[in-house]
mmCIF file of C-alpha atoms in Angstrom:
data_model
loop_
_atom_site.group_PDB
_atom_site.id
_atom_site.type_symbol
_atom_site.label_atom_id
_atom_site.label_comp_id
_atom_site.label_asym_id
_atom_site.label_seq_id
_atom_site.Cartn_x
_atom_site.Cartn_y
_atom_site.Cartn_z
ATOM 1 C CA MET A 1 0.000 0.000 0.000
ATOM 2 C CA ASP A 2 2.849 2.394 0.771
ATOM 3 C CA ALA A 3 4.271 1.829 -2.718
ATOM 4 C CA VAL A 4 0.901 2.471 -4.372
ATOM 5 C CA MET A 5 0.277 5.544 -2.219
ATOM 6 C CA LYS A 6 3.737 6.952 -2.885
ATOM 7 C CA GLY A 7 3.063 6.725 -6.597
ATOM 8 C CA MET A 8 -0.350 8.359 -6.085
ATOM 9 C CA SER A 9 1.150 11.109 -3.945
ATOM 10 C CA ILE A 10 3.796 11.873 -6.564
ATOM 11 C CA ALA A 11 1.156 12.055 -9.300
ATOM 12 C CA HIS A 12 -1.641 13.776 -7.407
ATOM 13 C CA GLY A 13 -0.275 15.090 -4.092
ATOM 14 C CA ALA A 14 -0.394 13.479 -0.650
ATOM 15 C CA TYR A 15 -3.577 15.319 0.394
ATOM 16 C CA SER A 16 -5.510 14.131 -2.657
ATOM 17 C CA ALA A 17 -4.132 10.594 -2.440
ATOM 18 C CA VAL A 18 -5.190 10.202 1.197
ATOM 19 C CA LEU A 19 -8.559 11.910 0.616
ATOM 20 C CA TRP A 20 -9.655 9.798 -2.342
ATOM 21 C CA ARG A 21 -8.288 6.611 -0.816
ATOM 22 C CA SER A 22 -10.467 7.291 2.229
ATOM 23 C CA VAL A 23 -13.531 7.983 0.082
ATOM 24 C CA ALA A 24 -12.924 4.795 -1.900
ATOM 25 C CA ALA A 25 -12.544 2.820 1.343
ATOM 26 C CA VAL A 26 -15.935 4.086 2.547
ATOM 27 C CA VAL A 27 -17.470 3.023 -0.785
ATOM 28 C CA LEU A 28 -15.905 -0.435 -0.465
ATOM 29 C CA LEU A 29 -16.602 -1.061 3.230
ATOM 30 C CA GLY A 30 -19.901 0.798 3.696
ATOM 31 C CA PRO A 31 -22.119 -1.705 1.827
ATOM 32 C CA LEU A 32 -20.467 -4.603 3.646
ATOM 33 C CA PHE A 33 -21.187 -2.936 6.995
ATOM 34 C CA LEU A 34 -24.848 -2.417 6.039
ATOM 35 C CA ILE A 35 -25.337 -5.887 4.537
ATOM 36 C CA THR A 36 -24.036 -7.599 7.673
ATOM 37 C CA ARG A 37 -26.534 -5.549 9.750
ATOM 38 C CA ARG A 38 -24.007 -4.401 12.288
ATOM 39 C CA PRO A 39 -25.381 -2.076 15.005
ATOM 40 C CA TRP A 40 -24.541 1.623 14.880
ATOM 41 C CA PRO A 41 -21.630 2.386 17.244
ATOM 42 C CA GLY A 42 -22.443 3.873 20.624
ATOM 43 C CA ARG A 43 -21.283 7.228 21.947
ATOM 44 C CA ALA A 44 -18.059 5.906 23.483
ATOM 45 C CA ALA A 45 -17.119 4.115 20.261
ATOM 46 C CA LEU A 46 -17.909 7.168 18.133
ATOM 47 C CA ILE A 47 -15.655 9.348 20.302
ATOM 48 C CA LEU A 48 -12.808 6.877 19.837
ATOM 49 C CA HIS A 49 -13.475 6.617 16.094
ATOM 50 C CA VAL A 50 -13.316 10.393 15.682
ATOM 51 C CA SER A 51 -10.242 10.733 17.912
ATOM 52 C CA ARG A 52 -8.248 8.038 16.172
ATOM 53 C CA GLY A 53 -9.439 9.096 12.725
ATOM 54 C CA ALA A 54 -8.122 12.607 13.327
ATOM 55 C CA VAL A 55 -4.777 11.475 14.773
ATOM 56 C CA ALA A 56 -4.236 8.724 12.216
ATOM 57 C CA GLY A 57 -5.270 11.056 9.398
ATOM 58 C CA ALA A 58 -2.695 13.687 10.310
ATOM 59 C CA SER A 59 -0.081 10.953 10.619
ATOM 60 C CA VAL A 60 -0.917 9.467 7.214
ATOM 61 C CA ILE A 61 -0.773 12.797 5.371
ATOM 62 C CA LEU A 62 2.567 13.710 6.943
ATOM 63 C CA PHE A 63 3.957 10.249 6.206
ATOM 64 C CA PHE A 64 3.073 10.235 2.516
ATOM 65 C CA TRP A 65 4.104 13.872 2.093
ATOM 66 C CA GLY A 66 7.494 12.873 3.485
ATOM 67 C CA LEU A 67 7.639 9.594 1.566
ATOM 68 C CA VAL A 68 7.445 11.483 -1.731
ATOM 69 C CA ARG A 69 10.740 13.143 -0.760
ATOM 70 C CA VAL A 70 12.713 10.227 0.742
ATOM 71 C CA PRO A 71 13.376 6.615 -0.287
ATOM 72 C CA MET A 72 10.751 4.162 0.944
ATOM 73 C CA ALA A 73 13.165 2.116 3.056
ATOM 74 C CA GLN A 74 14.425 5.224 4.841
ATOM 75 C CA GLY A 75 10.904 6.522 5.442
ATOM 76 C CA VAL A 76 9.678 3.202 6.818
ATOM 77 C CA ALA A 77 12.791 2.915 9.022
ATOM 78 C CA LEU A 78 11.937 6.242 10.645
ATOM 79 C CA THR A 79 8.396 5.030 11.392
ATOM 80 C CA PHE A 80 9.931 2.330 13.591
ATOM 81 C CA LEU A 81 10.204 5.009 16.261
ATOM 82 C CA ALA A 82 6.441 4.663 16.808
ATOM 83 C CA PRO A 83 6.513 1.597 19.119
ATOM 84 C CA LEU A 84 9.077 3.294 21.367
ATOM 85 C CA ILE A 85 7.150 6.571 21.428
ATOM 86 C CA ALA A 86 4.005 4.578 22.242
ATOM 87 C CA LEU A 87 5.637 3.379 25.475
ATOM 88 C CA PHE A 88 6.161 6.950 26.646
ATOM 89 C CA LEU A 89 2.687 8.001 25.555
ATOM 90 C CA ALA A 90 1.229 5.061 27.469
ATOM 91 C CA ALA A 91 3.108 6.237 30.549
ATOM 92 C CA LEU A 92 1.803 9.757 30.028
ATOM 93 C CA THR A 93 -1.833 8.808 29.395
ATOM 94 C CA LEU A 94 -2.183 5.650 31.468
ATOM 95 C CA GLY A 95 0.066 6.536 34.401
ATOM 96 C CA GLU A 96 2.532 3.690 33.765
ATOM 97 C CA THR A 97 6.040 3.973 35.165
ATOM 98 C CA ILE A 98 8.761 4.636 32.600
ATOM 99 C CA ARG A 99 11.340 1.920 33.115
ATOM 100 C CA HIS A 100 15.112 2.186 32.729
ATOM 101 C CA THR A 101 14.967 -0.137 29.710
ATOM 102 C CA ALA A 102 12.668 2.322 27.923
ATOM 103 C CA ILE A 103 15.103 5.151 28.570
ATOM 104 C CA GLY A 104 18.042 3.042 27.391
ATOM 105 C CA GLY A 105 16.106 1.889 24.344
ATOM 106 C CA SER A 106 15.249 5.459 23.401
ATOM 107 C CA ALA A 107 18.932 6.356 23.553
ATOM 108 C CA VAL A 108 19.841 3.496 21.202
ATOM 109 C CA ALA A 109 16.986 4.376 18.822
ATOM 110 C CA SER A 110 18.077 8.009 18.840
ATOM 111 C CA LEU A 111 21.490 6.884 17.628
ATOM 112 C CA GLY A 112 19.684 5.153 14.779
ATOM 113 C CA VAL A 113 17.944 8.372 13.766
ATOM 114 C CA LEU A 114 21.250 10.240 13.981
ATOM 115 C CA THR A 115 22.863 7.548 11.805
ATOM 116 C CA ILE A 116 20.245 8.050 9.103
ATOM 117 C CA ALA A 117 20.730 11.820 9.425
ATOM 118 C CA ALA A 118 24.502 11.344 9.086
ATOM 119 C CA GLY A 119 23.893 9.396 5.895
ATOM 120 C CA GLN A 120 21.873 12.308 4.529
ATOM 121 C CA TRP A 121 24.609 14.764 5.498
ATOM 122 C CA GLN A 122 27.288 12.644 3.823
ATOM 123 C CA ALA A 123 25.162 12.388 0.684
ATOM 124 C CA HIS A 124 24.548 16.160 0.760
ATOM 125 C CA ALA A 125 20.806 15.599 0.928
ATOM 126 C CA SER A 126 18.593 18.391 -0.361
ATOM 127 C CA SER A 127 16.365 20.433 1.903
ATOM 128 C CA ALA A 128 13.379 18.516 0.490
ATOM 129 C CA VAL A 129 14.838 15.218 1.760
ATOM 130 C CA VAL A 130 15.528 16.709 5.181
ATOM 131 C CA LEU A 131 12.010 18.150 5.435
ATOM 132 C CA GLY A 132 10.562 14.831 4.275
ATOM 133 C CA SER A 133 12.460 12.985 6.998
ATOM 134 C CA LEU A 134 11.270 15.446 9.658
ATOM 135 C CA ALA A 135 7.679 15.030 8.458
ATOM 136 C CA ILE A 136 7.956 11.250 8.809
ATOM 137 C CA VAL A 137 9.381 11.547 12.331
ATOM 138 C CA LEU A 138 6.416 13.749 13.283
ATOM 139 C CA ALA A 139 4.107 11.232 11.597
ATOM 140 C CA SER A 140 5.658 8.513 13.787
ATOM 141 C CA ILE A 141 4.784 10.460 16.931
ATOM 142 C CA LEU A 142 1.174 10.782 15.816
ATOM 143 C CA TYR A 143 1.093 7.150 14.713
ATOM 144 C CA ALA A 144 2.228 6.099 18.167
ATOM 145 C CA GLY A 145 -0.762 7.922 19.602
ATOM 146 C CA SER A 146 -3.044 6.195 17.095
ATOM 147 C CA LEU A 147 -1.699 2.798 18.198
ATOM 148 C CA ILE A 148 -2.805 3.467 21.768
ATOM 149 C CA LEU A 149 -6.213 4.622 20.554
ATOM 150 C CA LEU A 150 -6.470 1.580 18.271
ATOM 151 C CA ARG A 151 -5.904 -0.746 21.217
ATOM 152 C CA ARG A 152 -8.840 0.892 23.051
ATOM 153 C CA GLN A 153 -10.904 1.125 19.877
ATOM 154 C CA ALA A 154 -10.497 -2.555 19.056
ATOM 155 C CA GLN A 155 -11.808 -3.590 22.479
ATOM 156 C CA ILE A 156 -15.255 -2.064 21.918
ATOM 157 C CA ALA A 157 -15.706 -2.321 18.133
ATOM 158 C CA ASP A 158 -15.256 -5.116 15.590
ATOM 159 C CA PRO A 159 -12.524 -4.820 12.930
ATOM 160 C CA LEU A 160 -14.891 -3.878 10.082
ATOM 161 C CA GLU A 161 -16.395 -1.047 12.120
ATOM 162 C CA VAL A 162 -12.956 0.245 13.080
ATOM 163 C CA ALA A 163 -11.737 0.260 9.475
ATOM 164 C CA LEU A 164 -14.925 1.836 8.083
ATOM 165 C CA PHE A 165 -15.321 4.622 10.625
ATOM 166 C CA THR A 166 -11.634 5.521 10.507
ATOM 167 C CA SER A 167 -12.060 6.090 6.762
ATOM 168 C CA ILE A 168 -15.335 7.988 7.281
ATOM 169 C CA VAL A 169 -13.754 10.346 9.809
ATOM 170 C CA LEU A 170 -10.680 10.905 7.652
ATOM 171 C CA ALA A 171 -12.768 11.589 4.530
ATOM 172 C CA ALA A 172 -15.043 13.959 6.465
ATOM 173 C CA LEU A 173 -12.055 15.905 7.796
ATOM 174 C CA LEU A 174 -10.343 16.209 4.407
ATOM 175 C CA LEU A 175 -13.298 16.900 2.109
ATOM 176 C CA PRO A 176 -13.745 20.548 3.249
ATOM 177 C CA GLY A 177 -10.195 21.294 2.105
ATOM 178 C CA ALA A 178 -10.628 19.599 -1.269
ATOM 179 C CA PRO A 179 -11.361 22.815 -3.235
ATOM 180 C CA TRP A 180 -7.972 24.234 -2.190
ATOM 181 C CA PHE A 181 -5.738 21.169 -1.867
ATOM 182 C CA SER A 182 -7.227 18.602 -4.213
ATOM 183 C CA ALA A 183 -9.157 18.005 -7.419
ATOM 184 C CA MET A 184 -11.232 15.231 -8.887
ATOM 185 C CA PRO A 185 -8.802 12.456 -9.838
ATOM 186 C CA ALA A 186 -8.282 11.613 -13.492
ATOM 187 C CA VAL A 187 -9.772 8.357 -14.763
ATOM 188 C CA ALA A 188 -6.278 6.917 -15.129
ATOM 189 C CA LEU A 189 -5.738 7.291 -11.370
ATOM 190 C CA VAL A 190 -8.937 5.484 -10.342
ATOM 191 C CA PRO A 191 -7.384 1.957 -10.403
ATOM 192 C CA GLY A 192 -4.599 3.163 -8.118
ATOM 193 C CA ILE A 193 -7.072 4.803 -5.727
ATOM 194 C CA LEU A 194 -9.236 1.662 -5.570
ATOM 195 C CA GLY A 195 -6.152 -0.526 -5.171
ATOM 196 C CA ALA A 196 -4.824 1.618 -2.332
ATOM 197 C CA ALA A 197 -8.270 1.632 -0.688
ATOM 198 C CA ALA A 198 -8.580 -2.156 -0.946
ATOM 199 C CA LEU A 199 -5.086 -2.731 0.457
ATOM 200 C CA GLY A 200 -5.614 -0.146 3.190
ATOM 201 C CA SER A 201 -9.026 -1.545 4.150
ATOM 202 C CA VAL A 202 -7.787 -5.127 4.417
ATOM 203 C CA SER A 203 -4.781 -3.899 6.391
ATOM 204 C CA ALA A 204 -6.991 -1.884 8.752
ATOM 205 C CA VAL A 205 -9.299 -4.846 9.383
ATOM 206 C CA LEU A 206 -6.375 -7.175 10.079
ATOM 207 C CA LEU A 207 -4.697 -4.636 12.385
ATOM 208 C CA ALA A 208 -7.918 -4.057 14.313
ATOM 209 C CA TRP A 209 -8.399 -7.808 14.736
ATOM 210 C CA ALA A 210 -4.796 -8.211 15.900
ATOM 211 C CA TYR A 211 -4.984 -5.334 18.400
ATOM 212 C CA ARG A 212 -8.202 -6.821 19.757
ATOM 213 C CA HIS A 213 -6.411 -10.055 20.641
ATOM 214 C CA ALA A 214 -2.937 -8.918 21.732
ATOM 215 C CA GLU A 215 -1.193 -6.015 23.434
ATOM 216 C CA ALA A 216 0.231 -3.147 21.400
ATOM 217 C CA GLN A 217 3.707 -3.697 22.860
ATOM 218 C CA ILE A 218 3.696 -7.248 21.430
ATOM 219 C CA LEU A 219 2.344 -6.380 18.009
ATOM 220 C CA ALA A 220 4.112 -3.124 17.208
ATOM 221 C CA PRO A 221 7.599 -4.694 16.750
ATOM 222 C CA VAL A 222 6.158 -7.059 14.113
ATOM 223 C CA GLU A 223 5.991 -4.049 11.809
ATOM 224 C CA TYR A 224 9.790 -4.133 11.544
ATOM 225 C CA THR A 225 9.414 -6.641 8.701
ATOM 226 C CA ALA A 226 8.113 -3.680 6.664
ATOM 227 C CA PHE A 227 11.708 -2.528 6.178
ATOM 228 C CA VAL A 228 12.436 -5.556 3.983
ATOM 229 C CA TRP A 229 9.343 -5.055 1.833
ATOM 230 C CA SER A 230 9.903 -1.302 1.543
ATOM 231 C CA ALA A 231 13.471 -1.842 0.368
ATOM 232 C CA ILE A 232 12.358 -4.388 -2.253
ATOM 233 C CA LEU A 233 9.401 -2.332 -3.514
ATOM 234 C CA GLY A 234 11.339 0.931 -3.392
ATOM 235 C CA TYR A 235 13.967 -0.584 -5.695
ATOM 236 C CA ALA A 236 11.504 -2.419 -7.967
ATOM 237 C CA VAL A 237 8.998 0.415 -8.388
ATOM 238 C CA PHE A 238 11.002 3.626 -7.925
ATOM 239 C CA GLY A 239 14.595 2.504 -8.555
ATOM 240 C CA GLU A 240 15.638 3.491 -5.027
ATOM 241 C CA HIS A 241 18.820 2.102 -3.477
ATOM 242 C CA VAL A 242 19.198 1.418 0.244
ATOM 243 C CA THR A 243 22.354 2.894 1.728
ATOM 244 C CA GLY A 244 24.425 1.330 4.480
ATOM 245 C CA TRP A 245 23.588 4.326 6.665
ATOM 246 C CA THR A 246 19.869 3.581 6.358
ATOM 247 C CA VAL A 247 20.340 -0.118 7.154
ATOM 248 C CA ALA A 248 22.530 0.681 10.172
ATOM 249 C CA GLY A 249 20.084 3.312 11.401
ATOM 250 C CA ALA A 250 17.131 0.966 10.999
ATOM 251 C CA LEU A 251 18.920 -1.778 12.952
ATOM 252 C CA LEU A 252 19.721 0.650 15.785
ATOM 253 C CA ILE A 253 16.122 1.869 15.954
ATOM 254 C CA ILE A 254 14.829 -1.712 15.994
ATOM 255 C CA ALA A 255 17.359 -2.655 18.674
ATOM 256 C CA GLY A 256 16.320 0.326 20.782
ATOM 257 C CA CYS A 257 12.650 -0.631 20.572
ATOM 258 C CA LEU A 258 13.383 -4.247 21.479
ATOM 259 C CA VAL A 259 15.439 -3.118 24.483
ATOM 260 C CA ALA A 260 12.616 -0.825 25.565
ATOM 261 C CA VAL A 261 9.906 -3.515 25.485
ATOM 262 C CA ARG A 262 12.097 -6.268 26.950
ATOM 263 C CA GLY A 263 10.344 -8.011 29.798
ATOM 264 C CA ARG A 264 7.077 -6.111 29.311
ATOM 265 C CA ALA A 265 5.266 -8.429 26.940
ATOM 266 C CA GLY A 266 3.274 -11.337 28.235
ATOM 267 C CA PRO A 267 0.315 -13.509 27.337
ATOM 268 C CA ILE A 268 -3.024 -11.727 27.324
ATOM 269 C CA PRO A 269 -5.595 -12.994 29.797
ATOM 270 C CA GLN A 270 -7.830 -15.763 28.529
ATOM 271 C CA THR A 271 -10.956 -13.673 29.138
ATOM 272 C CA GLU A 272 -9.614 -10.929 26.887
ATOM 273 C CA ALA A 273 -8.542 -13.380 24.211
ATOM 274 C CA ALA A 274 -11.985 -14.938 24.225
ATOM 275 C CA ALA A 275 -13.605 -11.515 23.784
#
């Protein structure tokens, strides 16, 4: 989906790509929601849907705006900060104690970010690349917040509802800005929009199901496999090459996150798994 959306963002702009993908996702998921006769979400669920839709939406736009300007592998590597940031946000919002391992892990991950930055400096990266990297780091902070909201969201709503209402909220927030930041997509772009919406919708449903059955701190590190796929697709689709600096930085960020979550993960209670 990232590869499709990067291509869409290059051709049509990140705002338009995210907007029309969200609209297409509503068109794809809405009938399924109605056909299966699911109940309308309650007030608590709606508040969570709106909250996460807004946070995730800002994160997505920043991410794809940045991804247009940096190689896919580098952009995805920077998003690996999200699981670590989520630990600190959980401490801030849930009153958890920040452990020494989290502090040590953040230090290691910070070295990873500095390594990627050093690679940009050595390569005399343009200001566009630097701004793109900063946008992705900010997107990672927002994405970390959306992970915490997703964990709460998935406990009171089924995966289809989570995916549909996230797209509804995002489309509703972006449509008012369409006259200034977007335009009706050309017919040639429709297959890409529908493809991105289908991939994003399936991904959202699977993520919601996963976060319903396991803790965020267990699931978030699984996303590290995205670095491999982003490197392959970035080379195959956009001709991007992965530098040693990016690989080293990604490994340091991953190591920092693993250090931070060490000893925290455990099996979820049977009652929660059954739910």
